[in-house]
Amino acid sequence: MIRLLNPLWLLALLPVAAVIGIYVWRQLHRRAFAVRFTNVDLLSSLVPKGIGLRRHVSAVAFMLSLVVLAFGLTRPSVDTKEPLERATIMLAIDVSLSMQATDVAPTRIDAAKSAAEDFVRQLPASFNVGLVSFAKTASVLVSPTKERGSIMQAIEGLTLQESTATGEAVFTSLDAIRTVPADGAAGPPPARIVLLSDGFRTAGRSLEDASAAASAANVPVSTIAFGTDEGVVRIGNTPQRVPVDRPSLQKVAEVTKGYFYEAASKEELKRVYSDMGSSIGYRTKPREITQWYLGFGFLLALCAGALSLLWGSRLP
């Protein structure tokens, strides 16, 4: 998609349109001017023979060059993606007992581990990545680091516990992000939180407070609602349904300007992480292509001049 950084310069097309209009008007009235020139023998000796429609080619090329150059004044650009420098990604994974449900094979937690490892592998090596697990409380298992081995080991060692403190996961991730050194740069590093959960919050601070804190820190939270509404776990000897709390997770993403995803299988979760990996931690930046327009406009003007000299012995 081409964007114009200075669209006001489109006004430069107005005089170009006027020149085109005058040229067309002159061509339509050529017969009238020819009739007024009564010395037909002299007229035929002045007009080059065999030009025909070719006389319009150089003029059209010249006017097209003006159009292209006018568009060049608008500073056309295309969107490009580039990694955020010093980017930090905090991966927060729900380890509540509901993650042992088998509605996602082999279990929700095993599928989550596998997909999280794939996600970490595809992130640029320059990114800092940290890991938070949350159940009744939230804990930083690995502080933000470029070393991927410790992240993989911590993901593999995740164990389940009681309760779900989703809000605490966001607060703990924000605290971990603040520990990332500035490395001589001004301001905090650009950061994102990726939060995977399968159930309703049952402990800790509210998701509303967590969303407000993330928004204030300018840290988007992308959430993944993982599992199906048919998930069941056995607490003691009692089977208990563990449906997914999609509305709460979606609201967190909306408030913090993150992304919301749903995944009901291991394959879907891996696709979600793959999609995230291509967008999270990157920014869209316009790249000017003005030089393309100037170059093309110059070539058209050069062609117009060459053809005019070749066929009419004059410049357009």
PDB file of C-alpha atoms in Angstrom:
ATOM      1  CA  MET A   1       0.000   0.000   0.000  1.00  0.00           C
ATOM      2  CA  ILE A   2       1.432   3.363  -1.077  1.00  0.00           C
ATOM      3  CA  ARG A   3       0.905   6.284   1.299  1.00  0.00           C
ATOM      4  CA  LEU A   4       1.487   9.982   0.607  1.00  0.00           C
ATOM      5  CA  LEU A   5       3.383  11.751   3.391  1.00  0.00           C
ATOM      6  CA  ASN A   6       2.650  15.227   1.930  1.00  0.00           C
ATOM      7  CA  PRO A   7      -0.688  14.825   0.122  1.00  0.00           C
ATOM      8  CA  LEU A   8      -1.102  18.609  -0.116  1.00  0.00           C
ATOM      9  CA  TRP A   9       1.353  18.532  -3.005  1.00  0.00           C
ATOM     10  CA  LEU A  10      -1.327  16.812  -5.089  1.00  0.00           C
ATOM     11  CA  LEU A  11      -2.326  20.391  -5.914  1.00  0.00           C
ATOM     12  CA  ALA A  12       0.655  20.354  -8.262  1.00  0.00           C
ATOM     13  CA  LEU A  13      -1.489  18.212 -10.548  1.00  0.00           C
ATOM     14  CA  LEU A  14      -3.757  21.206 -11.242  1.00  0.00           C
ATOM     15  CA  PRO A  15      -1.329  23.082 -13.542  1.00  0.00           C
ATOM     16  CA  VAL A  16      -0.421  19.757 -15.153  1.00  0.00           C
ATOM     17  CA  ALA A  17      -4.103  19.139 -15.832  1.00  0.00           C
ATOM     18  CA  ALA A  18      -4.333  22.661 -17.305  1.00  0.00           C
ATOM     19  CA  VAL A  19      -1.442  21.941 -19.700  1.00  0.00           C
ATOM     20  CA  ILE A  20      -3.069  18.671 -20.758  1.00  0.00           C
ATOM     21  CA  GLY A  21      -6.377  20.462 -21.303  1.00  0.00           C
ATOM     22  CA  ILE A  22      -4.745  23.149 -23.444  1.00  0.00           C
ATOM     23  CA  TYR A  23      -2.955  20.524 -25.534  1.00  0.00           C
ATOM     24  CA  VAL A  24      -6.178  18.581 -26.142  1.00  0.00           C
ATOM     25  CA  TRP A  25      -8.044  21.790 -26.977  1.00  0.00           C
ATOM     26  CA  ARG A  26      -5.346  22.797 -29.474  1.00  0.00           C
ATOM     27  CA  GLN A  27      -5.495  19.400 -31.147  1.00  0.00           C
ATOM     28  CA  LEU A  28      -9.262  19.558 -31.470  1.00  0.00           C
ATOM     29  CA  HIS A  29      -8.998  22.971 -33.112  1.00  0.00           C
ATOM     30  CA  ARG A  30      -6.088  22.206 -35.439  1.00  0.00           C
ATOM     31  CA  ARG A  31      -8.431  21.991 -38.450  1.00  0.00           C
ATOM     32  CA  ALA A  32      -9.718  25.525 -37.838  1.00  0.00           C
ATOM     33  CA  PHE A  33      -6.183  26.901 -37.686  1.00  0.00           C
ATOM     34  CA  ALA A  34      -5.255  24.985 -40.832  1.00  0.00           C
ATOM     35  CA  VAL A  35      -8.154  26.466 -42.796  1.00  0.00           C
ATOM     36  CA  ARG A  36      -7.113  30.010 -41.854  1.00  0.00           C
ATOM     37  CA  PHE A  37      -3.680  29.348 -43.346  1.00  0.00           C
ATOM     38  CA  THR A  38      -4.624  29.911 -47.022  1.00  0.00           C
ATOM     39  CA  ASN A  39      -1.256  29.141 -48.619  1.00  0.00           C
ATOM     40  CA  VAL A  40      -1.707  25.344 -48.673  1.00  0.00           C
ATOM     41  CA  ASP A  41       1.442  24.708 -50.759  1.00  0.00           C
ATOM     42  CA  LEU A  42       3.610  26.544 -48.251  1.00  0.00           C
ATOM     43  CA  LEU A  43       1.875  24.759 -45.325  1.00  0.00           C
ATOM     44  CA  SER A  44       2.620  21.320 -46.804  1.00  0.00           C
ATOM     45  CA  SER A  45       6.287  22.231 -47.161  1.00  0.00           C
ATOM     46  CA  LEU A  46       6.507  23.345 -43.533  1.00  0.00           C
ATOM     47  CA  VAL A  47       4.877  20.304 -41.941  1.00  0.00           C
ATOM     48  CA  PRO A  48       7.072  17.170 -41.749  1.00  0.00           C
ATOM     49  CA  LYS A  49       5.712  14.261 -43.759  1.00  0.00           C
ATOM     50  CA  GLY A  50       4.805  10.906 -42.331  1.00  0.00           C
ATOM     51  CA  ILE A  51       4.540  11.924 -38.671  1.00  0.00           C
ATOM     52  CA  GLY A  52       0.830  11.200 -38.244  1.00  0.00           C
ATOM     53  CA  LEU A  53      -0.056   9.998 -34.744  1.00  0.00           C
ATOM     54  CA  ARG A  54       3.602   9.929 -33.759  1.00  0.00           C
ATOM     55  CA  ARG A  55       3.461  13.659 -33.112  1.00  0.00           C
ATOM     56  CA  HIS A  56       1.419  12.921 -29.980  1.00  0.00           C
ATOM     57  CA  VAL A  57       3.790  10.335 -28.498  1.00  0.00           C
ATOM     58  CA  SER A  58       6.439  12.764 -27.274  1.00  0.00           C
ATOM     59  CA  ALA A  59       3.792  15.136 -25.932  1.00  0.00           C
ATOM     60  CA  VAL A  60       2.049  12.327 -24.033  1.00  0.00           C
ATOM     61  CA  ALA A  61       5.380  11.126 -22.616  1.00  0.00           C
ATOM     62  CA  PHE A  62       6.233  14.664 -21.524  1.00  0.00           C
ATOM     63  CA  MET A  63       2.875  15.174 -19.801  1.00  0.00           C
ATOM     64  CA  LEU A  64       3.110  11.775 -18.102  1.00  0.00           C
ATOM     65  CA  SER A  65       6.508  12.815 -16.759  1.00  0.00           C
ATOM     66  CA  LEU A  66       4.894  15.915 -15.256  1.00  0.00           C
ATOM     67  CA  VAL A  67       2.208  13.766 -13.600  1.00  0.00           C
ATOM     68  CA  VAL A  68       4.785  11.366 -12.146  1.00  0.00           C
ATOM     69  CA  LEU A  69       6.984  14.226 -10.900  1.00  0.00           C
ATOM     70  CA  ALA A  70       3.947  15.882  -9.290  1.00  0.00           C
ATOM     71  CA  PHE A  71       3.220  12.657  -7.401  1.00  0.00           C
ATOM     72  CA  GLY A  72       6.872  12.568  -6.374  1.00  0.00           C
ATOM     73  CA  LEU A  73       6.374  15.884  -4.576  1.00  0.00           C
ATOM     74  CA  THR A  74       3.874  14.175  -2.253  1.00  0.00           C
ATOM     75  CA  ARG A  75       6.685  11.977  -0.816  1.00  0.00           C
ATOM     76  CA  PRO A  76       5.086   8.582  -1.572  1.00  0.00           C
ATOM     77  CA  SER A  77       6.046   5.794   0.825  1.00  0.00           C
ATOM     78  CA  VAL A  78       5.397   2.123   1.527  1.00  0.00           C
ATOM     79  CA  ASP A  79       5.029   0.526   4.967  1.00  0.00           C
ATOM     80  CA  THR A  80       7.906  -1.672   6.112  1.00  0.00           C
ATOM     81  CA  LYS A  81       8.347  -3.693   9.294  1.00  0.00           C
ATOM     82  CA  GLU A  82      11.474  -3.444  11.406  1.00  0.00           C
ATOM     83  CA  PRO A  83      12.318  -4.988  14.789  1.00  0.00           C
ATOM     84  CA  LEU A  84      12.053  -2.712  17.770  1.00  0.00           C
ATOM     85  CA  GLU A  85      15.464  -1.991  19.246  1.00  0.00           C
ATOM     86  CA  ARG A  86      15.900  -3.246  22.821  1.00  0.00           C
ATOM     87  CA  ALA A  87      12.482  -4.944  22.558  1.00  0.00           C
ATOM     88  CA  THR A  88      11.400  -7.006  25.569  1.00  0.00           C
ATOM     89  CA  ILE A  89       8.798  -9.773  25.410  1.00  0.00           C
ATOM     90  CA  MET A  90       7.353 -11.151  28.655  1.00  0.00           C
ATOM     91  CA  LEU A  91       5.681 -14.521  28.225  1.00  0.00           C
ATOM     92  CA  ALA A  92       3.101 -15.197  30.993  1.00  0.00           C
ATOM     93  CA  ILE A  93       1.695 -18.735  31.170  1.00  0.00           C
ATOM     94  CA  ASP A  94      -1.221 -19.937  33.278  1.00  0.00           C
ATOM     95  CA  VAL A  95      -0.236 -22.950  35.444  1.00  0.00           C
ATOM     96  CA  SER A  96      -3.496 -23.350  37.345  1.00  0.00           C
ATOM     97  CA  LEU A  97      -4.937 -26.838  37.824  1.00  0.00           C
ATOM     98  CA  SER A  98      -7.388 -26.291  34.960  1.00  0.00           C
ATOM     99  CA  MET A  99      -4.429 -26.572  32.585  1.00  0.00           C
ATOM    100  CA  GLN A 100      -4.388 -30.339  33.159  1.00  0.00           C
ATOM    101  CA  ALA A 101      -7.638 -30.673  31.182  1.00  0.00           C
ATOM    102  CA  THR A 102      -7.371 -33.069  28.244  1.00  0.00           C
ATOM    103  CA  ASP A 103      -9.738 -31.289  25.834  1.00  0.00           C
ATOM    104  CA  VAL A 104      -6.497 -30.181  24.141  1.00  0.00           C
ATOM    105  CA  ALA A 105      -4.279 -33.211  23.505  1.00  0.00           C
ATOM    106  CA  PRO A 106      -2.317 -34.404  25.322  1.00  0.00           C
ATOM    107  CA  THR A 107      -3.166 -31.798  27.986  1.00  0.00           C
ATOM    108  CA  ARG A 108      -3.568 -28.037  27.912  1.00  0.00           C
ATOM    109  CA  ILE A 109      -0.287 -27.451  29.753  1.00  0.00           C
ATOM    110  CA  ASP A 110       1.748 -29.801  27.545  1.00  0.00           C
ATOM    111  CA  ALA A 111       0.379 -28.201  24.392  1.00  0.00           C
ATOM    112  CA  ALA A 112       1.079 -24.750  25.851  1.00  0.00           C
ATOM    113  CA  LYS A 113       4.690 -25.679  26.626  1.00  0.00           C
ATOM    114  CA  SER A 114       5.356 -26.960  23.122  1.00  0.00           C
ATOM    115  CA  ALA A 115       3.817 -23.915  21.436  1.00  0.00           C
ATOM    116  CA  ALA A 116       5.606 -21.478  23.784  1.00  0.00           C
ATOM    117  CA  GLU A 117       8.965 -23.040  22.954  1.00  0.00           C
ATOM    118  CA  ASP A 118       8.290 -22.630  19.220  1.00  0.00           C
ATOM    119  CA  PHE A 119       7.316 -18.999  19.819  1.00  0.00           C
ATOM    120  CA  VAL A 120      10.533 -18.217  21.681  1.00  0.00           C
ATOM    121  CA  ARG A 121      12.628 -19.824  18.937  1.00  0.00           C
ATOM    122  CA  GLN A 122      11.193 -17.606  16.212  1.00  0.00           C
ATOM    123  CA  LEU A 123      11.779 -14.298  18.023  1.00  0.00           C
ATOM    124  CA  PRO A 124      14.791 -12.254  16.825  1.00  0.00           C
ATOM    125  CA  ALA A 125      17.973 -12.989  18.767  1.00  0.00           C
ATOM    126  CA  SER A 126      18.243  -9.298  19.726  1.00  0.00           C
ATOM    127  CA  PHE A 127      15.025  -9.454  21.784  1.00  0.00           C
ATOM    128  CA  ASN A 128      15.017  -9.838  25.550  1.00  0.00           C
ATOM    129  CA  VAL A 129      12.566 -12.569  26.563  1.00  0.00           C
ATOM    130  CA  GLY A 130      11.305 -13.273  30.085  1.00  0.00           C
ATOM    131  CA  LEU A 131       8.963 -15.872  31.576  1.00  0.00           C
ATOM    132  CA  VAL A 132       6.251 -15.508  34.223  1.00  0.00           C
ATOM    133  CA  SER A 133       4.101 -18.351  35.528  1.00  0.00           C
ATOM    134  CA  PHE A 134       0.931 -17.687  37.474  1.00  0.00           C
ATOM    135  CA  ALA A 135      -1.520 -19.650  39.605  1.00  0.00           C
ATOM    136  CA  LYS A 136      -2.457 -18.366  43.082  1.00  0.00           C
ATOM    137  CA  THR A 137       0.392 -15.868  42.699  1.00  0.00           C
ATOM    138  CA  ALA A 138       2.657 -14.862  39.842  1.00  0.00           C
ATOM    139  CA  SER A 139       6.406 -15.490  39.761  1.00  0.00           C
ATOM    140  CA  VAL A 140       9.214 -14.408  37.457  1.00  0.00           C
ATOM    141  CA  LEU A 141      10.884 -17.662  36.456  1.00  0.00           C
ATOM    142  CA  VAL A 142      13.325 -16.004  34.070  1.00  0.00           C
ATOM    143  CA  SER A 143      14.089 -12.283  33.987  1.00  0.00           C
ATOM    144  CA  PRO A 144      14.291 -10.696  30.525  1.00  0.00           C
ATOM    145  CA  THR A 145      17.352 -12.072  28.763  1.00  0.00           C
ATOM    146  CA  LYS A 146      18.709 -12.784  25.291  1.00  0.00           C
ATOM    147  CA  GLU A 147      19.813 -16.235  26.460  1.00  0.00           C
ATOM    148  CA  ARG A 148      17.203 -18.664  25.138  1.00  0.00           C
ATOM    149  CA  GLY A 149      18.409 -21.804  26.901  1.00  0.00           C
ATOM    150  CA  SER A 150      17.199 -20.693  30.331  1.00  0.00           C
ATOM    151  CA  ILE A 151      13.784 -19.777  28.895  1.00  0.00           C
ATOM    152  CA  MET A 152      13.377 -23.206  27.276  1.00  0.00           C
ATOM    153  CA  GLN A 153      14.401 -24.980  30.463  1.00  0.00           C
ATOM    154  CA  ALA A 154      11.960 -22.947  32.557  1.00  0.00           C
ATOM    155  CA  ILE A 155       9.075 -23.599  30.145  1.00  0.00           C
ATOM    156  CA  GLU A 156       9.758 -27.322  30.250  1.00  0.00           C
ATOM    157  CA  GLY A 157       9.762 -27.259  34.059  1.00  0.00           C
ATOM    158  CA  LEU A 158       6.376 -25.570  34.535  1.00  0.00           C
ATOM    159  CA  THR A 159       4.252 -27.282  37.222  1.00  0.00           C
ATOM    160  CA  LEU A 160       0.575 -26.834  38.068  1.00  0.00           C
ATOM    161  CA  GLN A 161      -0.812 -25.178  41.191  1.00  0.00           C
ATOM    162  CA  GLU A 162      -4.171 -24.002  42.546  1.00  0.00           C
ATOM    163  CA  SER A 163      -6.030 -20.795  41.615  1.00  0.00           C
ATOM    164  CA  THR A 164      -5.601 -18.269  38.788  1.00  0.00           C
ATOM    165  CA  ALA A 165      -4.144 -14.813  39.468  1.00  0.00           C
ATOM    166  CA  THR A 166      -4.335 -13.392  35.943  1.00  0.00           C
ATOM    167  CA  GLY A 167      -4.076  -9.777  37.055  1.00  0.00           C
ATOM    168  CA  GLU A 168      -0.971 -10.536  39.111  1.00  0.00           C
ATOM    169  CA  ALA A 169       0.652 -12.006  35.989  1.00  0.00           C
ATOM    170  CA  VAL A 170       0.391  -8.618  34.276  1.00  0.00           C
ATOM    171  CA  PHE A 171       1.698  -6.696  37.301  1.00  0.00           C
ATOM    172  CA  THR A 172       4.623  -9.115  37.735  1.00  0.00           C
ATOM    173  CA  SER A 173       5.491  -8.887  34.035  1.00  0.00           C
ATOM    174  CA  LEU A 174       5.515  -5.082  34.261  1.00  0.00           C
ATOM    175  CA  ASP A 175       7.886  -5.277  37.238  1.00  0.00           C
ATOM    176  CA  ALA A 176      10.214  -7.549  35.261  1.00  0.00           C
ATOM    177  CA  ILE A 177      10.195  -5.184  32.286  1.00  0.00           C
ATOM    178  CA  ARG A 178      11.350  -2.328  34.534  1.00  0.00           C
ATOM    179  CA  THR A 179      14.506  -4.279  35.386  1.00  0.00           C
ATOM    180  CA  VAL A 180      15.771  -4.218  31.796  1.00  0.00           C
ATOM    181  CA  PRO A 181      18.825  -1.905  31.671  1.00  0.00           C
ATOM    182  CA  ALA A 182      18.610   1.230  29.555  1.00  0.00           C
ATOM    183  CA  ASP A 183      21.937   0.498  27.791  1.00  0.00           C
ATOM    184  CA  GLY A 184      22.532   4.211  27.421  1.00  0.00           C
ATOM    185  CA  ALA A 185      19.201   4.846  25.666  1.00  0.00           C
ATOM    186  CA  ALA A 186      16.643   7.341  26.877  1.00  0.00           C
ATOM    187  CA  GLY A 187      13.411   5.983  28.336  1.00  0.00           C
ATOM    188  CA  PRO A 188      12.227   2.430  28.993  1.00  0.00           C
ATOM    189  CA  PRO A 189      12.619  -0.267  26.330  1.00  0.00           C
ATOM    190  CA  PRO A 190       9.681  -1.056  24.028  1.00  0.00           C
ATOM    191  CA  ALA A 191       7.937  -4.045  25.588  1.00  0.00           C
ATOM    192  CA  ARG A 192       5.054  -6.453  25.070  1.00  0.00           C
ATOM    193  CA  ILE A 193       3.349  -8.978  27.316  1.00  0.00           C
ATOM    194  CA  VAL A 194       2.002 -12.221  25.845  1.00  0.00           C
ATOM    195  CA  LEU A 195      -0.408 -13.823  28.301  1.00  0.00           C
ATOM    196  CA  LEU A 196      -1.871 -17.308  27.887  1.00  0.00           C
ATOM    197  CA  SER A 197      -4.714 -18.402  30.156  1.00  0.00           C
ATOM    198  CA  ASP A 198      -7.550 -20.904  30.065  1.00  0.00           C
ATOM    199  CA  GLY A 199      -9.860 -19.859  32.873  1.00  0.00           C
ATOM    200  CA  PHE A 200     -11.389 -17.221  35.088  1.00  0.00           C
ATOM    201  CA  ARG A 201      -9.405 -15.128  37.574  1.00  0.00           C
ATOM    202  CA  THR A 202      -9.836 -16.514  41.097  1.00  0.00           C
ATOM    203  CA  ALA A 203      -7.096 -14.707  43.043  1.00  0.00           C
ATOM    204  CA  GLY A 204      -5.057 -11.520  43.175  1.00  0.00           C
ATOM    205  CA  ARG A 205      -5.693  -8.060  41.825  1.00  0.00           C
ATOM    206  CA  SER A 206      -8.315  -7.478  39.169  1.00  0.00           C
ATOM    207  CA  LEU A 207      -7.760  -7.541  35.441  1.00  0.00           C
ATOM    208  CA  GLU A 208      -9.163  -4.008  35.249  1.00  0.00           C
ATOM    209  CA  ASP A 209      -6.396  -2.691  37.521  1.00  0.00           C
ATOM    210  CA  ALA A 210      -3.803  -4.714  35.614  1.00  0.00           C
ATOM    211  CA  SER A 211      -5.014  -3.333  32.279  1.00  0.00           C
ATOM    212  CA  ALA A 212      -4.867   0.220  33.608  1.00  0.00           C
ATOM    213  CA  ALA A 213      -1.301  -0.309  34.857  1.00  0.00           C
ATOM    214  CA  ALA A 214      -0.188  -1.761  31.511  1.00  0.00           C
ATOM    215  CA  SER A 215      -1.806   1.113  29.617  1.00  0.00           C
ATOM    216  CA  ALA A 216      -0.115   3.662  31.885  1.00  0.00           C
ATOM    217  CA  ALA A 217       3.228   1.971  31.209  1.00  0.00           C
ATOM    218  CA  ASN A 218       2.484   1.885  27.467  1.00  0.00           C
ATOM    219  CA  VAL A 219       2.935  -1.887  27.390  1.00  0.00           C
ATOM    220  CA  PRO A 220       0.411  -3.733  25.169  1.00  0.00           C
ATOM    221  CA  VAL A 221      -0.837  -7.066  26.498  1.00  0.00           C
ATOM    222  CA  SER A 222      -1.683  -9.674  23.874  1.00  0.00           C
ATOM    223  CA  THR A 223      -3.858 -12.436  25.283  1.00  0.00           C
ATOM    224  CA  ILE A 224      -4.581 -16.006  24.228  1.00  0.00           C
ATOM    225  CA  ALA A 225      -7.741 -17.784  25.406  1.00  0.00           C
ATOM    226  CA  PHE A 226      -6.634 -21.410  25.356  1.00  0.00           C
ATOM    227  CA  GLY A 227      -8.885 -24.470  25.534  1.00  0.00           C
ATOM    228  CA  THR A 228     -12.531 -25.332  24.896  1.00  0.00           C
ATOM    229  CA  ASP A 229     -15.731 -24.919  26.878  1.00  0.00           C
ATOM    230  CA  GLU A 230     -15.886 -28.712  27.272  1.00  0.00           C
ATOM    231  CA  GLY A 231     -12.713 -28.913  29.383  1.00  0.00           C
ATOM    232  CA  VAL A 232     -13.048 -30.920  32.614  1.00  0.00           C
ATOM    233  CA  VAL A 233     -10.591 -31.549  35.462  1.00  0.00           C
ATOM    234  CA  ARG A 234     -10.926 -33.664  38.556  1.00  0.00           C
ATOM    235  CA  ILE A 235     -10.450 -31.777  41.819  1.00  0.00           C
ATOM    236  CA  GLY A 236     -10.207 -34.476  44.474  1.00  0.00           C
ATOM    237  CA  ASN A 237     -12.874 -36.941  43.366  1.00  0.00           C
ATOM    238  CA  THR A 238     -15.142 -34.302  41.863  1.00  0.00           C
ATOM    239  CA  PRO A 239     -15.092 -33.542  38.117  1.00  0.00           C
ATOM    240  CA  GLN A 240     -15.253 -29.809  37.470  1.00  0.00           C
ATOM    241  CA  ARG A 241     -15.833 -27.975  34.197  1.00  0.00           C
ATOM    242  CA  VAL A 242     -13.178 -25.409  33.279  1.00  0.00           C
ATOM    243  CA  PRO A 243     -14.504 -23.230  30.424  1.00  0.00           C
ATOM    244  CA  VAL A 244     -12.384 -20.445  28.939  1.00  0.00           C
ATOM    245  CA  ASP A 245     -12.911 -16.836  30.038  1.00  0.00           C
ATOM    246  CA  ARG A 246     -12.743 -15.199  26.611  1.00  0.00           C
ATOM    247  CA  PRO A 247     -14.491 -11.860  27.376  1.00  0.00           C
ATOM    248  CA  SER A 248     -12.071 -10.865  30.160  1.00  0.00           C
ATOM    249  CA  LEU A 249      -8.985 -11.704  28.134  1.00  0.00           C
ATOM    250  CA  GLN A 250     -10.337  -9.905  25.094  1.00  0.00           C
ATOM    251  CA  LYS A 251     -11.013  -6.786  27.145  1.00  0.00           C
ATOM    252  CA  VAL A 252      -7.454  -6.763  28.483  1.00  0.00           C
ATOM    253  CA  ALA A 253      -6.112  -6.834  24.929  1.00  0.00           C
ATOM    254  CA  GLU A 254      -8.461  -4.081  23.790  1.00  0.00           C
ATOM    255  CA  VAL A 255      -7.720  -1.751  26.722  1.00  0.00           C
ATOM    256  CA  THR A 256      -3.946  -2.139  26.378  1.00  0.00           C
ATOM    257  CA  LYS A 257      -3.951  -2.049  22.547  1.00  0.00           C
ATOM    258  CA  GLY A 258      -2.684  -5.600  22.260  1.00  0.00           C
ATOM    259  CA  TYR A 259      -4.061  -8.539  20.256  1.00  0.00           C
ATOM    260  CA  PHE A 260      -6.622 -11.130  21.324  1.00  0.00           C
ATOM    261  CA  TYR A 261      -6.512 -14.717  20.078  1.00  0.00           C
ATOM    262  CA  GLU A 262      -8.403 -17.937  20.656  1.00  0.00           C
ATOM    263  CA  ALA A 263      -6.904 -21.416  20.388  1.00  0.00           C
ATOM    264  CA  ALA A 264      -8.747 -24.676  20.958  1.00  0.00           C
ATOM    265  CA  SER A 265      -5.983 -27.072  19.935  1.00  0.00           C
ATOM    266  CA  LYS A 266      -2.228 -27.421  19.982  1.00  0.00           C
ATOM    267  CA  GLU A 267      -2.059 -26.703  16.249  1.00  0.00           C
ATOM    268  CA  GLU A 268      -4.192 -23.570  16.603  1.00  0.00           C
ATOM    269  CA  LEU A 269      -2.034 -22.346  19.463  1.00  0.00           C
ATOM    270  CA  LYS A 270       1.116 -22.790  17.381  1.00  0.00           C
ATOM    271  CA  ARG A 271      -0.497 -20.816  14.550  1.00  0.00           C
ATOM    272  CA  VAL A 272      -1.398 -18.055  17.021  1.00  0.00           C
ATOM    273  CA  TYR A 273       2.168 -17.847  18.286  1.00  0.00           C
ATOM    274  CA  SER A 274       3.462 -17.870  14.713  1.00  0.00           C
ATOM    275  CA  ASP A 275       1.155 -14.972  13.854  1.00  0.00           C
ATOM    276  CA  MET A 276       2.258 -13.110  16.961  1.00  0.00           C
ATOM    277  CA  GLY A 277       5.899 -13.657  16.118  1.00  0.00           C
ATOM    278  CA  SER A 278       5.429 -11.875  12.792  1.00  0.00           C
ATOM    279  CA  SER A 279       3.858  -8.793  14.389  1.00  0.00           C
ATOM    280  CA  ILE A 280       4.766  -8.435  18.049  1.00  0.00           C
ATOM    281  CA  GLY A 281       8.004  -6.623  18.767  1.00  0.00           C
ATOM    282  CA  TYR A 282       7.964  -4.898  15.384  1.00  0.00           C
ATOM    283  CA  ARG A 283       6.893  -1.466  14.276  1.00  0.00           C
ATOM    284  CA  THR A 284       5.560  -0.302  10.944  1.00  0.00           C
ATOM    285  CA  LYS A 285       7.661   2.466   9.488  1.00  0.00           C
ATOM    286  CA  PRO A 286       7.048   4.343   6.224  1.00  0.00           C
ATOM    287  CA  ARG A 287       9.894   4.082   3.714  1.00  0.00           C
ATOM    288  CA  GLU A 288       9.979   6.835   1.142  1.00  0.00           C
ATOM    289  CA  ILE A 289      10.040   5.832  -2.511  1.00  0.00           C
ATOM    290  CA  THR A 290      10.212   9.388  -3.884  1.00  0.00           C
ATOM    291  CA  GLN A 291      13.374   8.502  -5.784  1.00  0.00           C
ATOM    292  CA  TRP A 292      11.444   5.925  -7.802  1.00  0.00           C
ATOM    293  CA  TYR A 293       8.990   8.582  -8.953  1.00  0.00           C
ATOM    294  CA  LEU A 294      11.722  11.106  -9.711  1.00  0.00           C
ATOM    295  CA  GLY A 295      13.671   8.509 -11.670  1.00  0.00           C
ATOM    296  CA  PHE A 296      10.647   7.371 -13.664  1.00  0.00           C
ATOM    297  CA  GLY A 297       9.600  10.965 -14.337  1.00  0.00           C
ATOM    298  CA  PHE A 298      13.118  11.794 -15.549  1.00  0.00           C
ATOM    299  CA  LEU A 299      13.111   8.796 -17.912  1.00  0.00           C
ATOM    300  CA  LEU A 300       9.731   9.828 -19.355  1.00  0.00           C
ATOM    301  CA  ALA A 301      10.942  13.390 -19.900  1.00  0.00           C
ATOM    302  CA  LEU A 302      14.130  12.053 -21.547  1.00  0.00           C
ATOM    303  CA  CYS A 303      12.084   9.819 -23.850  1.00  0.00           C
ATOM    304  CA  ALA A 304       9.801  12.730 -24.735  1.00  0.00           C
ATOM    305  CA  GLY A 305      12.761  14.890 -25.686  1.00  0.00           C
ATOM    306  CA  ALA A 306      14.493  12.146 -27.693  1.00  0.00           C
ATOM    307  CA  LEU A 307      11.331  11.233 -29.647  1.00  0.00           C
ATOM    308  CA  SER A 308      10.534  14.876 -30.335  1.00  0.00           C
ATOM    309  CA  LEU A 309      14.030  15.504 -31.694  1.00  0.00           C
ATOM    310  CA  LEU A 310      13.926  12.293 -33.722  1.00  0.00           C
ATOM    311  CA  TRP A 311      10.568  12.899 -35.369  1.00  0.00           C
ATOM    312  CA  GLY A 312      10.172  16.660 -35.273  1.00  0.00           C
ATOM    313  CA  SER A 313      13.676  18.131 -34.889  1.00  0.00           C
ATOM    314  CA  ARG A 314      12.516  20.090 -31.843  1.00  0.00           C
ATOM    315  CA  LEU A 315      11.886  19.612 -28.157  1.00  0.00           C
ATOM    316  CA  PRO A 316       8.279  19.269 -26.925  1.00  0.00           C
TER     317      PRO A 316
END
